[in-house]
Every structure is written in structure tokens, then in C-alpha cells.
Short mmCIF file of C-alpha atoms in Angstrom, two decimals:
data_model
loop_
_atom_site.label_atom_id
_atom_site.label_comp_id
_atom_site.label_asym_id
_atom_site.label_seq_id
_atom_site.Cartn_x
_atom_site.Cartn_y
_atom_site.Cartn_z
CA MET A 1 0.00 0.00 0.00
CA LEU A 2 1.32 3.44 -0.98
CA THR A 3 0.97 5.37 2.27
CA MET A 4 2.20 8.94 2.71
CA PRO A 5 5.45 7.91 4.50
CA VAL A 6 6.16 5.39 1.71
CA PHE A 7 5.41 8.01 -0.97
CA LEU A 8 7.73 10.52 0.70
CA GLU A 9 10.48 7.90 0.79
CA LEU A 10 9.84 6.95 -2.84
CA VAL A 11 10.34 10.58 -3.95
CA GLU A 12 13.07 11.11 -1.29
CA ILE A 13 11.49 14.33 -0.07
CA LYS A 14 14.52 15.10 2.12
CA THR A 15 16.69 15.57 -0.98
CA LYS A 16 14.50 18.38 -2.35
CA LEU A 17 16.64 20.92 -0.53
CA ALA A 18 19.03 20.56 -3.47
CA SER A 19 16.31 22.08 -5.70
CA LEU A 20 14.98 24.51 -3.11
CA PHE A 21 18.35 26.19 -2.57
CA PRO A 22 18.95 27.42 -6.17
CA PHE A 23 15.25 28.36 -6.42
CA LEU A 24 15.44 30.57 -3.33
CA LEU A 25 18.74 32.15 -4.35
CA GLY A 26 17.49 32.80 -7.89
CA THR A 27 14.33 34.44 -6.56
CA LEU A 28 16.27 36.57 -4.08
CA PHE A 29 18.84 37.50 -6.76
CA SER A 30 16.02 38.67 -9.05
CA ALA A 31 14.58 40.84 -6.29
CA TYR A 32 18.01 42.22 -5.32
CA TYR A 33 19.73 42.75 -8.67
CA PHE A 34 16.77 43.42 -10.99
CA SER A 35 14.38 44.77 -8.31
CA SER A 36 11.73 42.51 -9.79
CA PHE A 37 9.47 39.86 -8.25
CA ASP A 38 6.29 38.15 -9.48
CA GLY A 39 4.53 36.20 -6.73
CA TRP A 40 2.25 34.08 -8.94
CA ASN A 41 5.03 33.11 -11.35
CA THR A 42 7.29 32.23 -8.43
CA LEU A 43 4.60 30.09 -6.79
CA LEU A 44 3.79 28.27 -10.06
CA PHE A 45 7.45 27.53 -10.72
CA PHE A 46 8.08 26.37 -7.17
CA VAL A 47 5.23 23.83 -7.22
CA ALA A 48 6.07 22.59 -10.75
CA MET A 49 9.76 22.29 -9.84
CA ILE A 50 9.13 20.28 -6.67
CA ILE A 51 6.63 17.96 -8.40
CA PHE A 52 8.99 17.28 -11.31
CA ASP A 53 11.92 16.77 -8.95
CA MET A 54 9.85 14.20 -7.05
CA ALA A 55 8.96 12.52 -10.36
CA THR A 56 12.62 12.22 -11.44
CA THR A 57 13.55 10.73 -8.06
CA ALA A 58 10.69 8.23 -8.35
CA ILE A 59 11.94 7.34 -11.85
CA ASN A 60 15.41 6.83 -10.40
CA ASN A 61 14.19 4.46 -7.67
CA THR A 62 11.94 2.58 -10.09
CA MET A 63 14.67 2.10 -12.70
CA ASP A 64 17.15 1.06 -10.00
CA TYR A 65 14.66 -1.60 -8.93
CA VAL A 66 13.99 -2.80 -12.48
CA LYS A 67 17.66 -2.89 -13.51
CA ALA A 68 19.05 -4.18 -10.20
CA LYS A 69 21.44 -7.14 -10.52
CA ASN A 70 21.96 -7.34 -6.77
CA THR A 71 18.87 -9.06 -5.32
CA GLU A 72 19.79 -8.00 -1.78
CA TYR A 73 19.66 -4.36 -2.87
CA ARG A 74 16.49 -4.83 -4.94
CA ASP A 75 14.43 -6.55 -2.25
CA GLY A 76 16.01 -5.16 0.93
CA GLU A 77 17.23 -1.62 0.18
CA ASN A 78 15.18 -0.25 -2.72
CA ILE A 79 11.90 1.30 -1.58
CA LEU A 80 9.85 -0.54 -4.23
CA GLY A 81 11.11 -3.91 -2.97
CA ARG A 82 10.82 -3.07 0.73
CA ALA A 83 7.35 -1.53 0.51
CA GLY A 84 6.00 -3.94 -2.08
CA ILE A 85 5.19 -1.22 -4.62
CA SER A 86 4.52 -2.60 -8.09
CA VAL A 87 6.34 -1.08 -11.06
CA GLU A 88 2.95 -0.36 -12.68
CA LYS A 89 1.75 1.65 -9.69
CA ALA A 90 5.03 3.59 -9.52
CA THR A 91 4.82 4.28 -13.28
CA ARG A 92 1.27 5.65 -13.02
CA LEU A 93 2.35 7.93 -10.19
CA ILE A 94 5.37 9.16 -12.16
CA VAL A 95 3.32 9.89 -15.30
CA THR A 96 0.76 11.83 -13.23
CA MET A 97 3.45 13.98 -11.58
CA VAL A 98 5.20 14.69 -14.90
CA MET A 99 1.90 15.68 -16.55
CA VAL A 100 0.96 18.01 -13.68
CA ALA A 101 4.40 19.64 -13.73
CA ALA A 102 4.25 20.01 -17.54
CA ALA A 103 0.77 21.58 -17.37
CA MET A 104 1.98 24.12 -14.82
CA GLY A 105 5.01 24.81 -17.01
CA ILE A 106 2.74 25.58 -19.97
CA VAL A 107 0.71 28.01 -17.84
CA LEU A 108 3.96 29.66 -16.75
CA THR A 109 5.09 29.89 -20.39
CA TYR A 110 1.82 31.63 -21.26
CA ARG A 111 2.46 34.14 -18.46
CA THR A 112 6.08 34.82 -19.48
CA ASN A 113 7.65 33.97 -22.85
CA SER A 114 7.92 31.06 -25.30
CA LEU A 115 11.61 30.72 -24.46
CA LEU A 116 10.61 29.18 -21.13
CA LEU A 117 8.99 26.30 -23.04
CA VAL A 118 12.31 25.56 -24.75
CA ILE A 119 14.33 25.80 -21.53
CA GLY A 120 11.75 23.74 -19.62
CA ALA A 121 11.67 21.06 -22.32
CA ILE A 122 15.46 20.68 -22.15
CA CYS A 123 15.34 20.40 -18.34
CA PHE A 124 12.49 17.87 -18.55
CA LEU A 125 14.40 15.82 -21.12
CA ILE A 126 17.59 15.73 -19.02
CA GLY A 127 15.59 14.97 -15.84
CA ILE A 128 13.76 12.02 -17.42
CA LEU A 129 16.77 10.63 -19.30
CA TYR A 130 18.86 10.92 -16.15
CA THR A 131 17.68 7.47 -15.07
CA PHE A 132 15.32 6.36 -17.87
CA GLY A 133 16.09 4.80 -21.23
CA PRO A 134 18.66 2.35 -22.59
CA PHE A 135 21.59 4.64 -21.65
CA PRO A 136 20.56 6.60 -18.54
CA ILE A 137 22.78 9.57 -17.65
CA SER A 138 23.04 8.44 -14.00
CA ARG A 139 24.85 5.28 -15.11
CA MET A 140 27.43 7.29 -17.05
CA PRO A 141 30.26 9.63 -15.97
CA LEU A 142 28.14 12.66 -16.97
CA GLY A 143 25.75 12.71 -14.02
CA GLU A 144 27.62 15.27 -11.94
CA VAL A 145 28.10 17.70 -14.85
CA LEU A 146 24.52 17.60 -16.13
CA SER A 147 22.88 17.64 -12.70
CA GLY A 148 25.09 20.59 -11.72
CA LEU A 149 24.11 22.52 -14.85
CA THR A 150 20.38 21.71 -14.87
CA MET A 151 19.80 22.19 -11.14
CA GLY A 152 22.54 24.64 -10.22
CA PHE A 153 22.21 26.90 -13.26
CA GLY A 154 18.87 25.85 -14.80
CA ILE A 155 16.71 26.34 -11.69
CA PHE A 156 18.54 29.54 -10.73
CA PHE A 157 18.16 30.96 -14.27
CA ILE A 158 14.45 30.10 -14.54
CA ALA A 159 13.79 31.58 -11.08
CA VAL A 160 15.28 34.85 -12.36
CA PHE A 161 13.70 34.58 -15.84
CA ILE A 162 10.11 34.29 -14.58
CA ASN A 163 10.50 37.35 -12.37
CA VAL A 164 12.09 39.90 -14.70
CA PRO A 165 10.79 41.64 -17.85
CA GLY A 166 11.88 39.95 -21.10
CA ASN A 167 14.17 42.78 -22.21
CA GLU A 168 16.17 42.45 -18.97
CA LEU A 169 17.35 38.91 -19.69
CA MET A 170 16.24 36.90 -22.75
CA THR A 171 13.15 36.58 -24.90
CA LEU A 172 12.11 34.47 -27.87
CA VAL A 173 10.23 36.42 -30.54
CA ILE A 174 8.21 34.26 -32.96
CA ASP A 175 6.93 35.79 -36.19
CA TRP A 176 5.96 32.65 -38.09
CA PRO A 177 7.82 31.17 -39.86
CA ALA A 178 10.68 33.31 -38.58
CA PHE A 179 11.94 33.61 -35.02
CA ARG A 180 14.67 35.48 -33.24
CA LEU A 181 16.30 35.38 -29.81
CA GLU A 182 16.80 38.73 -28.12
CA GLY A 183 18.41 39.47 -24.81
CA HIS A 184 20.83 41.35 -22.62
CA LEU A 185 24.16 39.53 -22.91
CA LEU A 186 25.74 41.18 -19.87
CA ASN A 187 22.79 40.32 -17.61
CA VAL A 188 22.79 36.70 -18.82
CA LEU A 189 26.53 36.50 -18.07
CA ILE A 190 26.01 37.99 -14.60
CA VAL A 191 23.26 35.44 -13.86
CA PHE A 192 25.51 32.59 -15.05
CA LEU A 193 28.48 33.73 -12.93
CA ASN A 194 26.29 34.04 -9.84
CA ALA A 195 24.94 30.53 -10.48
CA LEU A 196 28.40 28.92 -10.79
CA PRO A 197 28.86 28.27 -7.03
CA LEU A 198 25.52 26.43 -7.14
CA VAL A 199 26.64 24.41 -10.18
CA PHE A 200 29.74 23.28 -8.27
CA THR A 201 27.72 22.57 -5.11
CA ILE A 202 25.04 20.45 -6.85
CA ALA A 203 27.73 18.57 -8.77
CA ASN A 204 29.47 17.92 -5.44
CA ILE A 205 26.26 16.55 -3.89
CA MET A 206 25.95 14.05 -6.74
CA LEU A 207 29.66 13.21 -6.52
CA ALA A 208 29.40 12.58 -2.76
CA ASN A 209 26.34 10.38 -3.29
CA ASN A 210 28.04 8.35 -6.01
CA THR A 211 31.21 8.01 -3.93
CA CYS A 212 29.26 6.65 -0.94
CA ASP A 213 27.23 4.28 -3.17
CA PHE A 214 30.23 3.15 -5.23
CA GLU A 215 30.21 -0.54 -4.25
CA THR A 216 26.42 -0.84 -4.56
CA ASP A 217 26.49 0.94 -7.93
CA VAL A 218 29.15 -1.37 -9.33
CA SER A 219 27.27 -4.48 -8.14
CA ASN A 220 24.25 -3.17 -10.08
CA HIS A 221 26.31 -2.33 -13.21
CA ARG A 222 25.98 1.39 -12.59
CA TYR A 223 29.25 2.96 -13.70
CA THR A 224 29.38 6.58 -12.53
CA LEU A 225 32.28 9.02 -12.65
CA VAL A 226 33.69 7.51 -9.45
CA TYR A 227 34.10 4.15 -11.22
CA TYR A 228 36.30 5.73 -13.90
CA ILE A 229 38.47 7.99 -11.73
CA GLY A 230 38.50 5.93 -8.49
CA LYS A 231 37.53 6.90 -4.94
CA PRO A 232 40.79 8.69 -4.00
CA LEU A 233 40.59 11.02 -7.02
CA ALA A 234 36.85 11.48 -6.48
CA LEU A 235 37.54 12.75 -2.95
CA LYS A 236 40.17 15.17 -4.30
CA LEU A 237 37.72 16.40 -6.94
CA TYR A 238 35.11 16.91 -4.22
CA GLY A 239 37.51 19.15 -2.30
CA LEU A 240 38.50 21.01 -5.46
CA LEU A 241 34.90 21.77 -6.43
CA PHE A 242 34.21 22.96 -2.90
CA CYS A 243 37.22 25.31 -3.08
CA TYR A 244 36.11 26.62 -6.50
CA SER A 245 32.66 27.31 -5.08
CA ARG A 246 34.09 29.26 -2.13
CA LEU A 247 36.53 31.12 -4.41
CA PHE A 248 33.78 32.20 -6.81
CA LYS A 249 31.63 33.40 -3.93
CA LYS A 250 34.48 35.59 -2.67
CA ILE A 251 35.19 36.96 -6.17
CA LEU A 252 31.51 37.82 -6.70
CA LYS A 253 31.30 39.41 -3.25
CA LEU A 254 34.42 41.48 -3.94
CA SER A 255 33.12 42.62 -7.34
CA LYS A 256 29.83 43.72 -5.74
CA LEU A 257 31.70 45.70 -3.06
CA ILE A 258 33.81 47.41 -5.73
CA ARG A 259 30.67 48.25 -7.72
CA ILE A 260 28.97 49.70 -4.61
CA LYS A 261 32.06 51.82 -3.79
CA GLN A 262 32.20 53.08 -7.39
CA ARG A 263 28.54 54.12 -7.24
CA HIS A 264 29.13 55.83 -3.88
CA LEU A 265 32.17 57.69 -5.29
CA ARG A 266 30.21 58.85 -8.36
CA LEU A 267 27.43 60.08 -6.07
CA GLN A 268 29.93 62.05 -3.98
CA LEU A 269 31.44 63.60 -7.12
CA ARG A 270 27.99 64.67 -8.34
CA ILE A 271 27.30 66.34 -4.98
CA LEU A 272 30.66 68.14 -5.04
CA PHE A 273 30.41 69.36 -8.63
#
């Protein structure tokens, strides 16, 4: 029986902080840097993001159960085996969550710009293919990179995109059959640079998870980045990414302080002259 505690374990609700963090920072960055905030768009994106994140986690657990070679893991560790959830029931739940998230994404696209549909479709595709299909991303050495980019940058960027006017960031103009992409290159670059610490952090979360699950992953023929570089190098990479994240935060903080001082100096000069 799929009770609420079982459902929450199936979607690993405790891991949703990894999505919540870039969402919150992106929303706050939009309010701080662009002085722009849209409550309804933010609420719609938050709900759609959480639902889709839960769906991708459920896909991950379902595919791990289906493809498991280690019977001890399949029947004793995986939530489907322990709770007696059928693959059919899990699949119906996943399809429902994906459809609800997609519907909310379409509403959000209607409220913002067609570009969001393109960005959302790419994120959906990566999220589903992360553990689904003949060659899932999670079983390849690309998991850390793609999860870091889609969650660390993708969520942060969308959180900003839905809150600011189109001319402040990017917009897709369709004049059938022609189309053009317009935007503010400097603002896009600023958003990307501010998202980089999150990219490194999310990638590190996935790297830590794959390092801890290394033996179980190998027994289930799941060959992540850790398999190819080894545990010792994976631990060094973890420390390096953490240092890069801290370094970028300090650089961004320093650049903001310099910009504030420059504005203050210009203001003083105007008053004097």
C-alpha cells in the first residue's frame, strides 16, 4: 500500500533541498539585482519544480529496482522492494506527476515567454533521461556535470527569468515562420556567474552520493564518474569543487563591493560638482 510515509520515501522528499536552494537564491537575486518579483510566477514555478523533482527521483528508484542485478539491494534496500510497490503503480504515479508539472510549465510559459517552453523542455528531457532509457545519464560519468548545470544553473536561471521583464534577460520572438532570440548579454553573463557556485555545489552533492554508493552501484552495473576515476581522485575532486565554489563566492562578493564603492564615489562627485 502506498501510504504517505512510503510516498515521501519513494520521492526522497529530504533531498528536495538541493532544488529549493537554487530556487530561493534565484528568486532573491532577481529581487536584489533586478528589483523585480512576481509572486504568482514564483509560486507556479516552485510547485512545478518540486513535483517534477519528485517525479525524477521516483523514476530513479523505479529504474534502479527494475535494472538491479543485486537481489539484496532490490528486495532489501530499494523502496519498491521493501514496501511492495509494483512497477505499474510507480509508473502511473510518475506519469501523473510529470503531466501536472508540464501543465503548470505551460501556464507559466503563457504568463512569461515562449523561451521558457524551450528551456523547460530541455530540463524535462535531461531529468527524465537521467535514469530512464537504454543509456541513462546516471549510469554514465556525466551525471555530476549535467545535474550541476540543470539544477545549479537551470533552476537559478528560470527563477530569475520568470521574475524579470523579457528585455532584462532573454526573450524568444516568434513571427511565423521566422523567429529570433533577443536578450541582454551582460545580464545573462552575470546570472551565469552568480549561479556557478551552485553548479559546483550540486555537482558535489551528486559526486558525494556516487562516492558513498560506489560498491552498490558497481554491483548493479551502474558505472558513474567515481568508477572511472577511483575513490581517491573522487575525494580530491570533491575538495577542489568545494574550493572553487568558495573562491567564486568571494570573487563575486568582492566585485559587488567594488561596484557599490564606485557608485558611492560617483554620487559624492555629483554632490561636489
